[in-house]
Coordinates of C-alpha atoms and ligand atoms in Angstrom, one line a residue:
X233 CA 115.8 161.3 60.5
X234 CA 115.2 159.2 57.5
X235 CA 112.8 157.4 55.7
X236 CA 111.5 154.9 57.8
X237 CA 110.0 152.1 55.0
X238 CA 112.5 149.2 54.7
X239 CA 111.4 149.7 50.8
X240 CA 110.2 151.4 47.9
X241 CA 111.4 154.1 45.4
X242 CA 114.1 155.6 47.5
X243 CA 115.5 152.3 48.6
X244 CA 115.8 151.4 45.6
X245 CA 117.5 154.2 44.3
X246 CA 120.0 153.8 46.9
X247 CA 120.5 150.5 46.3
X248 CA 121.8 151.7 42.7
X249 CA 123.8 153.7 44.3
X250 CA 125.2 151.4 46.6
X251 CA 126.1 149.3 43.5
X252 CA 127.8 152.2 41.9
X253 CA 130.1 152.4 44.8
X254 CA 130.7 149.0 45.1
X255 CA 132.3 149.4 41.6
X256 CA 135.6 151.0 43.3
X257 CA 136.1 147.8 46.0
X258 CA 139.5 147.6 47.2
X259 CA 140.9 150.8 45.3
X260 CA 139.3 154.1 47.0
X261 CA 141.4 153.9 50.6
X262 CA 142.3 156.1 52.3
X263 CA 138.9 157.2 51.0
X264 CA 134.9 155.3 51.6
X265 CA 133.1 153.6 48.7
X266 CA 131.0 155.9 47.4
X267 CA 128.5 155.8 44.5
X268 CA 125.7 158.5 43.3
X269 CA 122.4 158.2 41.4
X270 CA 120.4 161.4 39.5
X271 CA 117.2 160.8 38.9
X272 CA 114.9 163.8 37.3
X273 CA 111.4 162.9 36.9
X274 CA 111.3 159.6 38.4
X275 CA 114.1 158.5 35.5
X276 CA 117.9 157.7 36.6
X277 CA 119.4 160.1 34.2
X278 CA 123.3 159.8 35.9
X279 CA 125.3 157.5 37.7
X280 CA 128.7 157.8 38.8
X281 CA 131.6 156.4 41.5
X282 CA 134.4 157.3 43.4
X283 CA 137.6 155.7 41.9
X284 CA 140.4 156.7 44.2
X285 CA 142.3 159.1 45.8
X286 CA 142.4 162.3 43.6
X287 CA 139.7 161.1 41.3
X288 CA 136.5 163.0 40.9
X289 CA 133.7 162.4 43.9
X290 CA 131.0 160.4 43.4
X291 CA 128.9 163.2 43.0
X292 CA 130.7 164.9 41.1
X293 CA 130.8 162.1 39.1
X294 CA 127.4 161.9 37.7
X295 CA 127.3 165.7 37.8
X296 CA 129.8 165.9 35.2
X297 CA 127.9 164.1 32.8
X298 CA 124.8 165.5 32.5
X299 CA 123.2 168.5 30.8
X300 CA 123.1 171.4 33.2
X301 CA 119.4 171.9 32.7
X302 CA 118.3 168.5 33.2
X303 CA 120.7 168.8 37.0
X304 CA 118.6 171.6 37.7
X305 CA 115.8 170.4 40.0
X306 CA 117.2 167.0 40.0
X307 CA 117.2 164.2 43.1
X308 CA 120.5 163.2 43.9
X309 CA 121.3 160.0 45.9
X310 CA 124.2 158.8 47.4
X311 CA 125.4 156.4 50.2
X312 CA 127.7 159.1 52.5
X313 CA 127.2 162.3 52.8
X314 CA 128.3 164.8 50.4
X315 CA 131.6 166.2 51.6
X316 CA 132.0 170.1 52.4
X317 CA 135.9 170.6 52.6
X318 CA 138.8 171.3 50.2
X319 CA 140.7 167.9 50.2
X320 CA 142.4 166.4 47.2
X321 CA 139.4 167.8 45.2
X322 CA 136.7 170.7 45.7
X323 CA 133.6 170.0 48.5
X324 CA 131.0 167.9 46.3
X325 CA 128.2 170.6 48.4
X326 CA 129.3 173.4 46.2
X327 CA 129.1 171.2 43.0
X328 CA 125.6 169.9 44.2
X329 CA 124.4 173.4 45.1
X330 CA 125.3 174.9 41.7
X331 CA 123.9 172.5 39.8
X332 CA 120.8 173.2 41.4
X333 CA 119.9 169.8 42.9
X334 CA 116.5 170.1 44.8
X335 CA 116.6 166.8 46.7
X336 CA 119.7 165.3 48.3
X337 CA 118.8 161.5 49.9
X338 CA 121.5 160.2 52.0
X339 CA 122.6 156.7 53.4
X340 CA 125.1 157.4 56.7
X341 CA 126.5 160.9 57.8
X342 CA 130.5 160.5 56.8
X343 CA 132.4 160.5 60.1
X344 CA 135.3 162.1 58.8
X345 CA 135.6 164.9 61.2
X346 CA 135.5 167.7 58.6
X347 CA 132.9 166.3 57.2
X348 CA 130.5 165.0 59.9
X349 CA 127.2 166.4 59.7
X350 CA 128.2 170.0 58.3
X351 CA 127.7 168.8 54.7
X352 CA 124.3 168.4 55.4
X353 CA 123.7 171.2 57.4
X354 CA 125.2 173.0 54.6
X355 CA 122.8 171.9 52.0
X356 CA 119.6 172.4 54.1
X357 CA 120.8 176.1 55.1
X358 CA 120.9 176.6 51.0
X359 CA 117.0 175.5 51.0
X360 CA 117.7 171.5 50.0
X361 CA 115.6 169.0 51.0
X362 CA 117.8 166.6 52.9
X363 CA 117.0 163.1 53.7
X364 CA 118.8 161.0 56.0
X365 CA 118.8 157.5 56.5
X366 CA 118.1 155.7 53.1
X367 CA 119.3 152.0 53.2
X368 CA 121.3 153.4 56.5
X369 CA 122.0 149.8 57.5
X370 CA 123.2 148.8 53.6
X371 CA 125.5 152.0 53.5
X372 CA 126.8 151.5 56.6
X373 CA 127.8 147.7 55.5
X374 CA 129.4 149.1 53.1
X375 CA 131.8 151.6 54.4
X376 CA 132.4 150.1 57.8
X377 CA 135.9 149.5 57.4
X378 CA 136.2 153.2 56.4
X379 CA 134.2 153.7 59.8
X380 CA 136.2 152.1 62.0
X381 CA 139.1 153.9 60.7
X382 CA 138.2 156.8 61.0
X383 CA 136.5 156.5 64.5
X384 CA 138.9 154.6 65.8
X385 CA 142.0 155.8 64.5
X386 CA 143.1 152.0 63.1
X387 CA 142.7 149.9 60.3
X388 CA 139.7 148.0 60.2
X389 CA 141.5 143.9 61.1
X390 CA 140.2 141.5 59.0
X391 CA 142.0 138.0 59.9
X392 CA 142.5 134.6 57.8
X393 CA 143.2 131.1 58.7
X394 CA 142.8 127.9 57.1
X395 CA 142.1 124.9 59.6
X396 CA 142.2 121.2 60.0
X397 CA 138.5 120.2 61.0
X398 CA 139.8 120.4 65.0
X399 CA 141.0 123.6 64.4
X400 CA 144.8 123.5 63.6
X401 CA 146.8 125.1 61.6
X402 CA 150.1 122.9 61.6
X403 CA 150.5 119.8 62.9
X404 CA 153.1 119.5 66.1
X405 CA 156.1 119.1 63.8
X406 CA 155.1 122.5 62.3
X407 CA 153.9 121.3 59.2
X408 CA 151.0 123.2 57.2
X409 CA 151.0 122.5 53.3
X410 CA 148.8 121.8 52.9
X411 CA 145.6 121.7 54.7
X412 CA 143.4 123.4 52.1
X413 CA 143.3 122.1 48.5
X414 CA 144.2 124.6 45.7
X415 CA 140.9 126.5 45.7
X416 CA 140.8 127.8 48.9
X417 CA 143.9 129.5 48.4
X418 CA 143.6 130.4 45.2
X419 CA 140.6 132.4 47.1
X420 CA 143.1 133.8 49.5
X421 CA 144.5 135.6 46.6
X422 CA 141.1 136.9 45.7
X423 CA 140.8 138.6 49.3
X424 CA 144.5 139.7 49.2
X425 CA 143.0 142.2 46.4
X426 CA 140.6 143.6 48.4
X427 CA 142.9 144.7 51.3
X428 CA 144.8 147.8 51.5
X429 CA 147.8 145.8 53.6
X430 CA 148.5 141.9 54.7
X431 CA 150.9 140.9 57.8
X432 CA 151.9 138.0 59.0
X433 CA 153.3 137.4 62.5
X434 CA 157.1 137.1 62.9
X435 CA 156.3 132.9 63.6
X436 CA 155.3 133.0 60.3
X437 CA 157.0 135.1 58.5
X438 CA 160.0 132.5 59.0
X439 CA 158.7 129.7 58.5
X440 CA 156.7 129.5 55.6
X441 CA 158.5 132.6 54.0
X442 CA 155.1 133.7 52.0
X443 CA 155.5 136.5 49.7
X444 CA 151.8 137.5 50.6
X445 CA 151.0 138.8 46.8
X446 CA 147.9 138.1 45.5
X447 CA 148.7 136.6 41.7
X448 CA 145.3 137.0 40.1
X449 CA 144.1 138.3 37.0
X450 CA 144.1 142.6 37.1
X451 CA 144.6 142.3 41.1
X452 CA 147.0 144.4 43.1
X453 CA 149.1 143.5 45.6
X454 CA 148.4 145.1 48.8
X455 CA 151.3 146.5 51.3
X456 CA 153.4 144.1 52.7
X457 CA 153.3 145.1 56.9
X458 CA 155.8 142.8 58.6
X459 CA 156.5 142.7 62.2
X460 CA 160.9 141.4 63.0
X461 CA 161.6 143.4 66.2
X462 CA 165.0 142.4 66.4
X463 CA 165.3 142.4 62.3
X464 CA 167.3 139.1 63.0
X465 CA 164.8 137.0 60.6
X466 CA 166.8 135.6 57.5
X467 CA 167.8 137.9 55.0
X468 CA 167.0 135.9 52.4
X469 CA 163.2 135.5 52.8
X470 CA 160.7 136.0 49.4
X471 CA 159.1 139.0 51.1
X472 CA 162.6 140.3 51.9
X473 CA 164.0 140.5 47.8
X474 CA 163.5 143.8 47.3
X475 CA 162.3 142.9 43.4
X476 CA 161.4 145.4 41.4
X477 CA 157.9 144.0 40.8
X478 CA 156.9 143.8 44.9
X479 CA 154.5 146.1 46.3
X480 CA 155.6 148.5 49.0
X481 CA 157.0 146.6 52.0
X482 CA 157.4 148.0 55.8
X483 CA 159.0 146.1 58.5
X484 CA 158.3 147.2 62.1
X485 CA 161.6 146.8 64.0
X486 CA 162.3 147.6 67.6
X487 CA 164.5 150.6 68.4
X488 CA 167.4 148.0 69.4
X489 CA 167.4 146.3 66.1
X490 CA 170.2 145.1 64.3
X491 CA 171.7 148.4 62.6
X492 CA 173.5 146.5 59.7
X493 CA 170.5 143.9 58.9
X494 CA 168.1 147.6 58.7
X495 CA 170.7 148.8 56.2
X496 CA 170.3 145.9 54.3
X497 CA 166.8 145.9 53.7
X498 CA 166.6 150.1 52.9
X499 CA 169.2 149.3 50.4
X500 CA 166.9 146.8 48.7
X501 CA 164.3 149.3 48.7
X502 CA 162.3 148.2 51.2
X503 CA 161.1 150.7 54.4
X504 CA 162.2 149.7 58.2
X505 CA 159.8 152.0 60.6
X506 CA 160.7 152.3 64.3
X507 CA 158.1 151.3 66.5
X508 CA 157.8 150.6 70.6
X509 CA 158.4 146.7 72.0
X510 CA 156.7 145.7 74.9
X511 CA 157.9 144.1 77.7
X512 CA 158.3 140.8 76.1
X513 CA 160.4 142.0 73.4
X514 CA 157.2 142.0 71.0
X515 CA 155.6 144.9 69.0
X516 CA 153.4 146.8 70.4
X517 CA 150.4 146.2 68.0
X518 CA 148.8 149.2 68.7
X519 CA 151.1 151.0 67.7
X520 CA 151.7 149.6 64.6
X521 CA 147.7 150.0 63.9
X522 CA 148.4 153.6 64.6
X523 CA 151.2 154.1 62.5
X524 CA 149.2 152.1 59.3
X525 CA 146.0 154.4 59.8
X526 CA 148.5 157.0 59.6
X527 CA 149.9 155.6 56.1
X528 CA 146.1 155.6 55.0
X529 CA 145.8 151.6 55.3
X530 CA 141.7 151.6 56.1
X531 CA 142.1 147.5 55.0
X532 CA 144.4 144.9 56.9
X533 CA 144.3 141.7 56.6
X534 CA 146.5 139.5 59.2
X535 CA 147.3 136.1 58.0
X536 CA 148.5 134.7 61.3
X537 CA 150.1 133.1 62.6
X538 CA 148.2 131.6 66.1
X539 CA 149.8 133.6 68.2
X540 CA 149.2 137.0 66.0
X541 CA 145.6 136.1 65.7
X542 CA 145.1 135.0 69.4
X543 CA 147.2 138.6 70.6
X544 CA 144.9 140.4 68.3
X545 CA 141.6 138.9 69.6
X546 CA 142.8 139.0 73.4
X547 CA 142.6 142.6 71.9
X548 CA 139.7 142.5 70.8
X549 CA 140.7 144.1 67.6
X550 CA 139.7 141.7 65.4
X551 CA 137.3 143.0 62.9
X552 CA 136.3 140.3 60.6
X553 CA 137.2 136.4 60.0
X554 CA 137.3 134.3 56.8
X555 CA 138.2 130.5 58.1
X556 CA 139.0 128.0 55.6
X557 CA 137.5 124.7 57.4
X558 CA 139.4 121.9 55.5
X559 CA 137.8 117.7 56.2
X560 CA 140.7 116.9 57.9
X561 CA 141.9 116.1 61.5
X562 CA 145.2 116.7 62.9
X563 CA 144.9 116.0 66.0
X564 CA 147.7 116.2 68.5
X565 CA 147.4 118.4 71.8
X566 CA 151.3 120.1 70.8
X567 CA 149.8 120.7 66.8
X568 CA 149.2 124.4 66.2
X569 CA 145.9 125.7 67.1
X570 CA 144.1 128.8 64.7
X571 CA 144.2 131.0 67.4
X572 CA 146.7 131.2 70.6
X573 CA 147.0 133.8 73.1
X574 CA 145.5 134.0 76.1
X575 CA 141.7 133.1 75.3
X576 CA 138.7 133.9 76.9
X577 CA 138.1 132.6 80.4
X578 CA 134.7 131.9 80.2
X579 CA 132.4 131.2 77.0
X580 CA 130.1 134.2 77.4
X581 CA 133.0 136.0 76.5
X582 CA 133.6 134.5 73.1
X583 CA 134.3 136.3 70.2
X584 CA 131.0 135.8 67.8
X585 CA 130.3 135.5 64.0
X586 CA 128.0 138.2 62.8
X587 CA 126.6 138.4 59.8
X588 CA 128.0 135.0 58.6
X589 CA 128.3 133.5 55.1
X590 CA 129.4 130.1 54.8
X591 CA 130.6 128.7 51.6
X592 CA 131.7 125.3 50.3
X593 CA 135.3 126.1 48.1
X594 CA 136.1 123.4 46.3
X595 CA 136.3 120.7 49.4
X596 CA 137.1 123.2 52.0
X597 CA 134.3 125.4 53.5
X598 CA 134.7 129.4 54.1
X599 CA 133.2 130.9 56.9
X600 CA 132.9 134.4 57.0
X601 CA 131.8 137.3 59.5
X602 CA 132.3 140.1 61.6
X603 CA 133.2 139.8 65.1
X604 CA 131.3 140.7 68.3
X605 CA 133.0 140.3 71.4
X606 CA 131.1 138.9 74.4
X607 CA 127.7 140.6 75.0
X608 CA 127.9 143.0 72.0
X609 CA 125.0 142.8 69.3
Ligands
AOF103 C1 131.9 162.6 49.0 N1 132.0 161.8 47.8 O1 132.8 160.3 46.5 C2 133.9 160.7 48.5 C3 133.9 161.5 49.7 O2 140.8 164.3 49.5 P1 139.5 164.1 48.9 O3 139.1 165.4 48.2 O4 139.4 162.9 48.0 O5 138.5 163.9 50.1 C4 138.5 162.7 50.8 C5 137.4 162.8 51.9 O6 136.1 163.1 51.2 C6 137.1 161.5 52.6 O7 137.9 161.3 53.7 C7 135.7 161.6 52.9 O8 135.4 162.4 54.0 C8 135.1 162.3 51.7 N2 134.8 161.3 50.6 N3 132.9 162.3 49.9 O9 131.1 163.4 49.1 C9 132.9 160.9 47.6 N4 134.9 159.8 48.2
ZN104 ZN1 133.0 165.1 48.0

């Protein structure tokens, strides 16, 4: 396998790399982060990103830009493997074997399935020396939302809350605005940007009536995903409209919805899908997980509410948390908590905080992290 130093040249190569790829955050899904560096006699002579579906490869990329005879006999880095299949756009192998590349180092195999090893097996069976492994752990970072897509067959589930200092969301009335101060959700709309879709539970949905857009400066709104099996929420909720200047919006709806109210919103523009209910008359979120990997949604972030969040850590399919901690207590055994469902019986099973980062925002605090359930590392 790879190199085994923590650091040095080649690290730090791929850590150019890894900045390249960083450069296309939030706008390459269905497709990873990727980002290349050429270097040709210990001097970067070419850098280059994927941008998005369609666009040009990574590789490809900083191929493009440089003089053919100063490719030839080149080092090429880049965080996945190179890809070896006809998709949008031609396998990146060829592009690196015709430019006569001599070294190929490599940060994670890509586990898409027509990918998955063969693009390296490819280049070593054309007489490159293929390196495996660089900054594994960074690369992996990186693109493990891509992963998890692609391994599991779902989105990878990031989930945000903001929460009273004992942990609730509304207070027993039901009211929530607001427990965070203008910052902190100003930095909601920041994350918003860097997800491929945003859902809020049905709860929710209804009674805060959030047009979940993220309003910054040269963001984009990710896809609306709402969850009304019955489709008997008001028609004249803000995510509802229809306008002209809303991203795309989906509403799962049971098969025994109501037929005029799914009429209503297609006129308007907006798209109803069909999905199973289980017992209780709720979506199957599963499903619906399916159905968005399906539509290419690598990204989703679920907003709540309690019950959405607790249902999808009972789960376990919770991904990754941002909490906004605001200094204020609630209090109030009926008030709201930030998560609901079922819980874990004992406190060895907790869902854990990997990885955290913890933040002050203004006079909230962030915490961040992925999850690990019980025992998990
Ligand atoms: C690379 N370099 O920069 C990217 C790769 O439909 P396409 O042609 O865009 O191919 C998408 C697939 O290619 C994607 O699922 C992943 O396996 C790989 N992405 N590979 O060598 C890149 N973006
Ligand atoms: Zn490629």
């Amino acid at each position: 396998m790879g190199s085994a130093a923590e650091s040095g040249p080649h690290q730090e190569l791929m850590a150019l790399a890894i900045e390249e790829a960083e450069k296309g955050l939030g706008r390459t899904s269905p497709n990873p982060l990727v980002g290349s560096v050429i270097v040709r006699d210990g001097e970067v002579v070419s850098k280059g990103y994927h941008r998005g579906p369609g666009e040009l490869h990574a590789e490809v990329a900083a191929l493009e830009k440089l003089d053919p005879e100063v490719a030839k006999g080149s080092d090429l880095y880049v965080n996945l493997e190179p890809c070896c299949h006809h998709g949008r756009t031609p396998p990146c192998t060829d592009a690196i074997l015709e430019a006569g590349v001599s070294r190929v180092f490599i940060g994670i195999e890509d586990p898409n399935p027509r990918v998955s090893g063969e693009g390296i097996e490819q280049l070593r069976a054309a007489g490159v020396d293929v390196v495996v492994g660089v900054l594994e752990e960074e690369s992996y970072r990186l693109n493990r939302a891509y992963v998890t897509y692609m391994n599991k067959g779902r989105p990878w589930v990031g989930v945000k809350w903001a929460m009273s200092l004992d942990g609730k969301i509304a207070t027993r009335s039901g009211d929530s605005q607001w427990i965070t101060d203008d910052a902190a959700r100003r930095e909601v709309h920041r994350l918003r940007d860097l997800y491929d879709a945003i859902t809020v539970g049905t709860g929710t949905l209804r009674a805060d009536n959030p047009r979940l857009t993220s309003r910054i400066e040269g963001g984009r709104d990710p896809t609306r995903v709402l969850l009304d099996a019955r489709l008997d929420a008001p028609l004249d909720l803000g995510a509802y409209s229809g306008d002209d200047e809303d991203p795309p919006t989906w509403i799962f709806a049971g098969p025994g919805a109501d037929p005029e109210a799914r009429e209503v919103l297609k006129g308007r523009g907006l798209e109803v899908i069909e999905t199973d209910v289980g017992d209780e008359g709720r979506i199957d979120l599963r499903a619906v997980l399916g159905a968005l990997a399906d539509r290419g949604i690598v990204r989703l972030m679920v907003e709540g509410g309690g019950e959405l969040t607790g249902s999808l850590f009972d789960e376990r399919i919770v991904d990754h948390v941002h909490a906004f901690v605001s200094p204020k207590v609630i209090g109030g055994r009926e008030a709201v908590p930030a998560v609901g469902g079922m819980g874990v019986e004992s406190v060895a099973d907790s869902a854990r905080l990997v990885e955290r980062r913890v933040r002050t925002v203004d006079n909230d605090v962030l915490i961040e992290g992925d999850v690990a359930y019980g025992t998990e590392e």
